[in-house]
XYZ file of C-alpha atoms in Angstrom:
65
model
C 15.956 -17.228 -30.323
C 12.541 -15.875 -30.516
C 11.718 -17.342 -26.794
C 14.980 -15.581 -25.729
C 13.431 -11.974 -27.204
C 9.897 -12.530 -25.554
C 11.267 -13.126 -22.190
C 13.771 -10.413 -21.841
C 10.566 -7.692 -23.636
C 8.846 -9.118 -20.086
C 11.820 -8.807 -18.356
C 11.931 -5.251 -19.146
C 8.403 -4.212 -18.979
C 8.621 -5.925 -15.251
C 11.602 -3.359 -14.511
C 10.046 -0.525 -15.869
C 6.054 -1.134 -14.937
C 7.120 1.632 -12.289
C 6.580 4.483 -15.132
C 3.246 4.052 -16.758
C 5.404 6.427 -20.184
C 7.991 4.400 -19.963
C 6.102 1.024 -19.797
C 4.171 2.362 -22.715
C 7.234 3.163 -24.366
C 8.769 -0.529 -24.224
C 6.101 -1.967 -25.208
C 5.499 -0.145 -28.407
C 9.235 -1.084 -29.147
C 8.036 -4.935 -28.565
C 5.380 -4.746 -30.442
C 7.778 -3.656 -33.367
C 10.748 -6.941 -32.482
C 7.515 -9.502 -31.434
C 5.865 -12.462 -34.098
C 2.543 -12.203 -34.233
C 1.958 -15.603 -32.131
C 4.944 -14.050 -29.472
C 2.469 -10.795 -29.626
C -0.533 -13.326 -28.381
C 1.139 -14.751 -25.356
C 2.359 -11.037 -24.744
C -0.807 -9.537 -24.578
C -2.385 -12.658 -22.233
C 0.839 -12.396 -19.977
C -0.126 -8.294 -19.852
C -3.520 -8.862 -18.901
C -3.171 -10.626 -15.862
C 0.560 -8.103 -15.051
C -1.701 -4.911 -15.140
C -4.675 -6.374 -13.149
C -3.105 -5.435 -10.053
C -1.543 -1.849 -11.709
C -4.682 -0.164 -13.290
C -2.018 2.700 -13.924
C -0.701 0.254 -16.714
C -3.488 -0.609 -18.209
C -3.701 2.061 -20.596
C -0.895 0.680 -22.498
C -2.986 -1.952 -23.454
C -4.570 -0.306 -26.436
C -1.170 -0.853 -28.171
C -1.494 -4.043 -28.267
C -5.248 -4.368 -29.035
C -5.043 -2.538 -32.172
């Protein structure tokens, strides 16, 4: 179930990566639902999504800290 919950928090920050608030916003709500190892592969999979949106990549403290 936990591969089902990773996918659909990517699903949703793909949907929403229009709003750099409300990107910011879903993640922070992933980062509460996420395991630690799902929280890894997260923050890999949101390095290379944000390389081509700089306006994203200030959500990416959340997950560094």
């Amino acid at each position: 179930m936990t591969k089902i919950m990773y996918d659909y928090t990517k699903s949703v920050l793909e949907r929403v990566s229009f709003d750099p608030m409300l990107f910011c916003k879903e993640l922070e709500k992933a980062i509460k639902m996420l395991l630690p190892y799902e929280m890894e592969q997260l923050r890999e999979w949101l390095i290379s999504f944000t390389m081509e949106k700089p306006e994203l990549r200030q959500c990416l403290i959340l997950v560094n800290s």
